Every structure is written in C-alpha cells, then in structure tokens.
C-alpha cells in the first residue's frame, strides 16, 4: 500500500514564524502536491512537483515555497506565517503521467497561525 | 477559472437508498480523467472511482458507479444502498492530459439518515 505521511497532524505557530510542513511518500511516485483545504473552497493547489528539484506553481502559491531535494520528500515552507494561512494542508502523490493514476493523500496537517 | 463544479453543498439520504452527487467539468482537452474522492470526518482522502474520457462504459466499483455523460460534461457519482459510514465529504476531480495537475470541486457533504 502507498503511504503518504505528513510530519504533524496539528500545528500552532505565531505570526511571522517560518513554518515547515514535511511530506514523505514511500512508493517512488514522481509527482507530489501540496493543497490547502478551506470550508466551501474545496482543495486548492499551492505547488506541485513532477521530479526532484522541479516545482510548478499551482493556483495559490503566494506566501509559500517548496523544496524537493529527494524523490520521496516534498516540503512546504511558509516563510513568514500569517493568520490567513490558518488552514488544513494536504499532501498527495501520484505515479507517472498516465491519466488513470490517482492521487494518494496524507492525513493532513491542521495549521493554526495566531 | 473553475474547472470542476459541484452544485450541492449538502445532501441527505435515507439509509439503504441510492443517492446521486453531481459533478460538471470544463475542459477542451480530448483526453482527461475524472475521479471521485471521499473524505470522512477523520480527514483522510480516499480514492473511490475513476473514469477516463475515452472509456466506453461507465465505471463501477462496488456500490459506487459513475454516470458519465461526455456531451454534457458531467460525471455524477451514484452510491447505491447507502450506509451510515457513507456520511462524508465527497470531491470530484479532473486530471487533464496536459500537465500533472488535478482540479478539485468544492465538495458535497453527504449525510446518511438512519
């Protein structure tokens, strides 16, 4: 079974702090994704990566950056956390380029910025 | 631009009855994939079913089936014989042939009434 793990289930940070959210997948997937989920807005893509050291902006990249130094690990960085970044953050991975390859999701990190 | 539309924020269904969750999509790509995910209150996203744009038959997976109407650009999820454990958020998603990005709808909250 594919397993996608995220470093924390719950996180509380203060405004202005630098925040790292870590995601690791164990099935050698090429593609990895970071979403934020807010009520009524569904899942919005922040960044995704289709290979090591490669990254693409999603729909809402402002205020975020990412790092993918190893294939299995994709990190989301909030350089200076703000209260409007309080949200549920979901990491996902998928295999290859075929359309039928679904995404596998981690359990999510609920981030609160005070 | 919104590419996936789920017009039902909330739905109720009696236990053992069937329910249809609506999803429409917008793309000019000839080739694309459509997915449904379930998100229980625990937060994890669970893949349910996949439909390819060139698939001749509607996809089925156990009690889940996808009513795919290509000309109308709709991909409705049908859950037969609803169970209490089906109470969850349901998300429709599309993967285009160009790029690795997945597009999600805003979700439908389904409540199964005993």
GROMACS .gro file of C-alpha atoms in nm:
model
  228
    1UNK     CA    1   0.000   0.000   0.000
    2UNK     CA    2   0.110   0.352  -0.075
    3UNK     CA    3   0.172   0.550   0.232
    4UNK     CA    4   0.193   0.927   0.242
    5UNK     CA    5   0.291   1.070   0.576
    6UNK     CA    6   0.293   1.427   0.700
    7UNK     CA    7   0.513   1.547   0.982
    8UNK     CA    8   0.236   1.680   1.206
    9UNK     CA    9  -0.140   1.640   1.239
   10UNK     CA   10  -0.179   1.965   1.431
   11UNK     CA   11   0.050   2.268   1.441
   12UNK     CA   12   0.019   2.604   1.614
   13UNK     CA   13   0.252   2.885   1.511
   14UNK     CA   14   0.277   3.258   1.565
   15UNK     CA   15   0.253   3.527   1.302
   16UNK     CA   16   0.587   3.586   1.136
   17UNK     CA   17   0.733   3.245   1.216
   18UNK     CA   18   0.890   3.030   0.945
   19UNK     CA   19   0.693   2.708   0.915
   20UNK     CA   20   0.800   2.380   0.756
   21UNK     CA   21   0.548   2.114   0.660
   22UNK     CA   22   0.705   1.786   0.559
   23UNK     CA   23   0.557   1.514   0.339
   24UNK     CA   24   0.707   1.174   0.265
   25UNK     CA   25   0.580   0.902   0.031
   26UNK     CA   26   0.716   0.551   0.014
   27UNK     CA   27   0.611   0.430  -0.332
   28UNK     CA   28   0.859   0.601  -0.561
   29UNK     CA   29   0.598   0.838  -0.707
   30UNK     CA   30   0.722   1.104  -0.943
   31UNK     CA   31   0.453   1.360  -0.868
   32UNK     CA   32   0.388   1.529  -0.537
   33UNK     CA   33   0.140   1.801  -0.448
   34UNK     CA   34   0.054   2.045  -0.171
   35UNK     CA   35  -0.304   2.163  -0.126
   36UNK     CA   36  -0.483   2.373   0.126
   37UNK     CA   37  -0.840   2.293   0.214
   38UNK     CA   38  -1.082   2.554   0.345
   39UNK     CA   39  -1.457   2.515   0.405
   40UNK     CA   40  -1.659   2.594   0.094
   41UNK     CA   41  -1.348   2.628  -0.122
   42UNK     CA   42  -1.252   2.266  -0.170
   43UNK     CA   43  -0.888   2.178  -0.233
   44UNK     CA   44  -0.671   2.446  -0.384
   45UNK     CA   45  -0.334   2.359  -0.528
   46UNK     CA   46  -0.039   2.551  -0.384
   47UNK     CA   47   0.255   2.384  -0.559
   48UNK     CA   48   0.336   2.057  -0.724
   49UNK     CA   49   0.650   1.877  -0.831
   50UNK     CA   50   0.695   1.620  -1.106
   51UNK     CA   51   1.059   1.539  -1.036
   52UNK     CA   52   1.339   1.602  -0.792
   53UNK     CA   53   1.428   1.971  -0.776
   54UNK     CA   54   1.140   2.054  -1.013
   55UNK     CA   55   0.842   2.257  -0.900
   56UNK     CA   56   0.542   2.424  -1.055
   57UNK     CA   57   0.314   2.689  -0.910
   58UNK     CA   58  -0.043   2.596  -0.852
   59UNK     CA   59  -0.338   2.827  -0.812
   60UNK     CA   60  -0.239   2.995  -0.483
   61UNK     CA   61   0.143   2.996  -0.446
   62UNK     CA   62   0.169   3.340  -0.285
   63UNK     CA   63   0.325   3.325   0.060
   64UNK     CA   64   0.453   2.969   0.011
   65UNK     CA   65   0.760   2.798  -0.126
   66UNK     CA   66   0.851   2.433  -0.168
   67UNK     CA   67   1.154   2.210  -0.174
   68UNK     CA   68   1.207   1.869  -0.325
   69UNK     CA   69   1.565   1.753  -0.276
   70UNK     CA   70   1.478   1.383  -0.270
   71UNK     CA   71   1.214   1.196  -0.466
   72UNK     CA   72   1.025   1.078  -0.161
   73UNK     CA   73   1.012   1.411   0.025
   74UNK     CA   74   0.825   1.732  -0.059
   75UNK     CA   75   0.836   2.021   0.184
   76UNK     CA   76   0.605   2.320   0.204
   77UNK     CA   77   0.752   2.634   0.357
   78UNK     CA   78   0.570   2.935   0.491
   79UNK     CA   79   0.843   3.198   0.501
   80UNK     CA   80   0.653   3.429   0.736
   81UNK     CA   81   0.330   3.278   0.859
   82UNK     CA   82   0.019   3.493   0.860
   83UNK     CA   83  -0.323   3.436   1.015
   84UNK     CA   84  -0.481   3.391   0.671
   85UNK     CA   85  -0.267   3.081   0.626
   86UNK     CA   86  -0.457   2.904   0.901
   87UNK     CA   87  -0.593   2.603   0.718
   88UNK     CA   88  -0.580   2.228   0.660
   89UNK     CA   89  -0.282   2.134   0.444
   90UNK     CA   90  -0.293   1.814   0.244
   91UNK     CA   91  -0.002   1.647   0.069
   92UNK     CA   92  -0.056   1.400  -0.213
   93UNK     CA   93   0.148   1.191  -0.453
   94UNK     CA   94   0.077   1.015  -0.780
   95UNK     CA   95   0.261   0.785  -1.016
   96UNK     CA   96   0.374   0.889  -1.362
   97UNK     CA   97   0.190   1.065  -1.640
   98UNK     CA   98  -0.099   0.829  -1.710
   99UNK     CA   99  -0.441   0.983  -1.665
  100UNK     CA  100  -0.573   0.694  -1.457
  101UNK     CA  101  -0.311   0.727  -1.184
  102UNK     CA  102  -0.497   0.860  -0.885
  103UNK     CA  103  -0.352   1.072  -0.610
  104UNK     CA  104  -0.277   0.925  -0.269
  105UNK     CA  105  -0.318   1.165   0.019
  106UNK     CA  106  -0.155   1.210   0.355
  107UNK     CA  107  -0.363   1.256   0.672
  108UNK     CA  108  -0.335   1.635   0.661
  109UNK     CA  109  -0.184   1.899   0.887
  110UNK     CA  110  -0.419   2.142   1.055
  111UNK     CA  111  -0.217   2.462   1.093
  112UNK     CA  112  -0.327   2.745   1.317
  113UNK     CA  113  -0.142   3.076   1.297
  114UNK     CA  114  -0.201   3.304   1.595
  115UNK     CA  115  -1.134   2.958  -1.388
  116UNK     CA  116  -1.343   2.698  -1.212
  117UNK     CA  117  -1.297   2.372  -1.396
  118UNK     CA  118  -1.496   2.143  -1.166
  119UNK     CA  119  -1.840   2.237  -1.033
  120UNK     CA  120  -2.025   2.062  -0.755
  121UNK     CA  121  -2.352   2.245  -0.704
  122UNK     CA  122  -2.475   2.053  -0.398
  123UNK     CA  123  -2.307   2.178  -0.080
  124UNK     CA  124  -2.504   1.930   0.129
  125UNK     CA  125  -2.719   1.623   0.065
  126UNK     CA  126  -2.925   1.391   0.282
  127UNK     CA  127  -3.019   1.033   0.203
  128UNK     CA  128  -3.207   0.767   0.388
  129UNK     CA  129  -3.010   0.458   0.479
  130UNK     CA  130  -3.034   0.186   0.210
  131UNK     CA  131  -3.147   0.435  -0.054
  132UNK     CA  132  -2.944   0.542  -0.357
  133UNK     CA  133  -2.805   0.893  -0.394
  134UNK     CA  134  -2.652   1.088  -0.684
  135UNK     CA  135  -2.385   1.351  -0.627
  136UNK     CA  136  -2.349   1.594  -0.917
  137UNK     CA  137  -2.028   1.700  -1.087
  138UNK     CA  138  -1.977   1.901  -1.404
  139UNK     CA  139  -1.643   1.988  -1.556
  140UNK     CA  140  -1.498   2.219  -1.813
  141UNK     CA  141  -1.215   2.129  -2.046
  142UNK     CA  142  -1.140   2.143  -2.416
  143UNK     CA  143  -0.888   1.859  -2.393
  144UNK     CA  144  -0.996   1.549  -2.584
  145UNK     CA  145  -0.836   1.325  -2.323
  146UNK     CA  146  -0.884   1.360  -1.948
  147UNK     CA  147  -0.955   1.162  -1.634
  148UNK     CA  148  -1.225   1.207  -1.375
  149UNK     CA  149  -1.201   1.098  -1.011
  150UNK     CA  150  -1.417   1.087  -0.702
  151UNK     CA  151  -1.275   1.100  -0.351
  152UNK     CA  152  -1.438   1.054  -0.012
  153UNK     CA  153  -1.325   1.248   0.294
  154UNK     CA  154  -1.470   1.122   0.625
  155UNK     CA  155  -1.464   1.340   0.934
  156UNK     CA  156  -1.123   1.194   1.021
  157UNK     CA  157  -0.981   1.394   0.730
  158UNK     CA  158  -0.810   1.140   0.506
  159UNK     CA  159  -0.895   1.149   0.135
  160UNK     CA  160  -0.999   0.810  -0.003
  161UNK     CA  161  -1.000   0.739  -0.376
  162UNK     CA  162  -1.332   0.587  -0.486
  163UNK     CA  163  -1.359   0.564  -0.862
  164UNK     CA  164  -1.202   0.670  -1.192
  165UNK     CA  165  -1.349   0.739  -1.537
  166UNK     CA  166  -1.140   0.805  -1.847
  167UNK     CA  167  -1.278   1.032  -2.116
  168UNK     CA  168  -1.242   0.760  -2.378
  169UNK     CA  169  -1.390   0.482  -2.168
  170UNK     CA  170  -1.694   0.340  -2.341
  171UNK     CA  171  -1.863   0.217  -2.029
  172UNK     CA  172  -1.946   0.392  -1.705
  173UNK     CA  173  -1.708   0.300  -1.426
  174UNK     CA  174  -1.830   0.092  -1.134
  175UNK     CA  175  -1.664  -0.003  -0.806
  176UNK     CA  176  -1.884  -0.198  -0.571
  177UNK     CA  177  -2.166   0.031  -0.457
  178UNK     CA  178  -2.015   0.326  -0.644
  179UNK     CA  179  -2.085   0.399  -1.007
  180UNK     CA  180  -2.009   0.697  -1.222
  181UNK     CA  181  -2.278   0.832  -1.453
  182UNK     CA  182  -2.058   0.977  -1.726
  183UNK     CA  183  -2.227   1.196  -1.987
  184UNK     CA  184  -1.949   1.328  -2.203
  185UNK     CA  185  -2.156   1.560  -2.421
  186UNK     CA  186  -2.298   1.727  -2.113
  187UNK     CA  187  -1.960   1.726  -1.939
  188UNK     CA  188  -2.100   1.565  -1.631
  189UNK     CA  189  -1.961   1.286  -1.412
  190UNK     CA  190  -2.210   1.219  -1.136
  191UNK     CA  191  -2.134   0.973  -0.858
  192UNK     CA  192  -2.409   0.726  -0.772
  193UNK     CA  193  -2.394   0.550  -0.437
  194UNK     CA  194  -2.634   0.260  -0.410
  195UNK     CA  195  -2.773   0.117  -0.085
  196UNK     CA  196  -2.637   0.398   0.131
  197UNK     CA  197  -2.480   0.310   0.464
  198UNK     CA  198  -2.421   0.522   0.772
  199UNK     CA  199  -2.049   0.503   0.701
  200UNK     CA  200  -2.104   0.682   0.371
  201UNK     CA  201  -2.157   1.008   0.561
  202UNK     CA  202  -1.863   1.221   0.447
  203UNK     CA  203  -1.748   1.495   0.212
  204UNK     CA  204  -1.722   1.389  -0.150
  205UNK     CA  205  -1.495   1.557  -0.401
  206UNK     CA  206  -1.496   1.534  -0.777
  207UNK     CA  207  -1.162   1.591  -0.951
  208UNK     CA  208  -1.029   1.608  -1.305
  209UNK     CA  209  -0.685   1.542  -1.445
  210UNK     CA  210  -0.611   1.691  -1.785
  211UNK     CA  211  -0.387   1.526  -2.039
  212UNK     CA  212  -0.165   1.833  -2.046
  213UNK     CA  213   0.033   1.867  -1.725
  214UNK     CA  214   0.013   1.679  -1.399
  215UNK     CA  215  -0.234   1.899  -1.223
  216UNK     CA  216  -0.557   1.775  -1.066
  217UNK     CA  217  -0.855   2.011  -1.035
  218UNK     CA  218  -1.097   1.964  -0.748
  219UNK     CA  219  -1.453   2.076  -0.691
  220UNK     CA  220  -1.572   2.239  -0.369
  221UNK     CA  221  -1.722   1.915  -0.242
  222UNK     CA  222  -2.061   1.781  -0.133
  223UNK     CA  223  -2.134   1.688   0.226
  224UNK     CA  224  -2.343   1.372   0.237
  225UNK     CA  225  -2.535   1.273   0.548
  226UNK     CA  226  -2.696   0.931   0.567
  227UNK     CA  227  -3.001   0.923   0.792
  228UNK     CA  228  -3.084   0.601   0.979
   0.00000   0.00000   0.00000
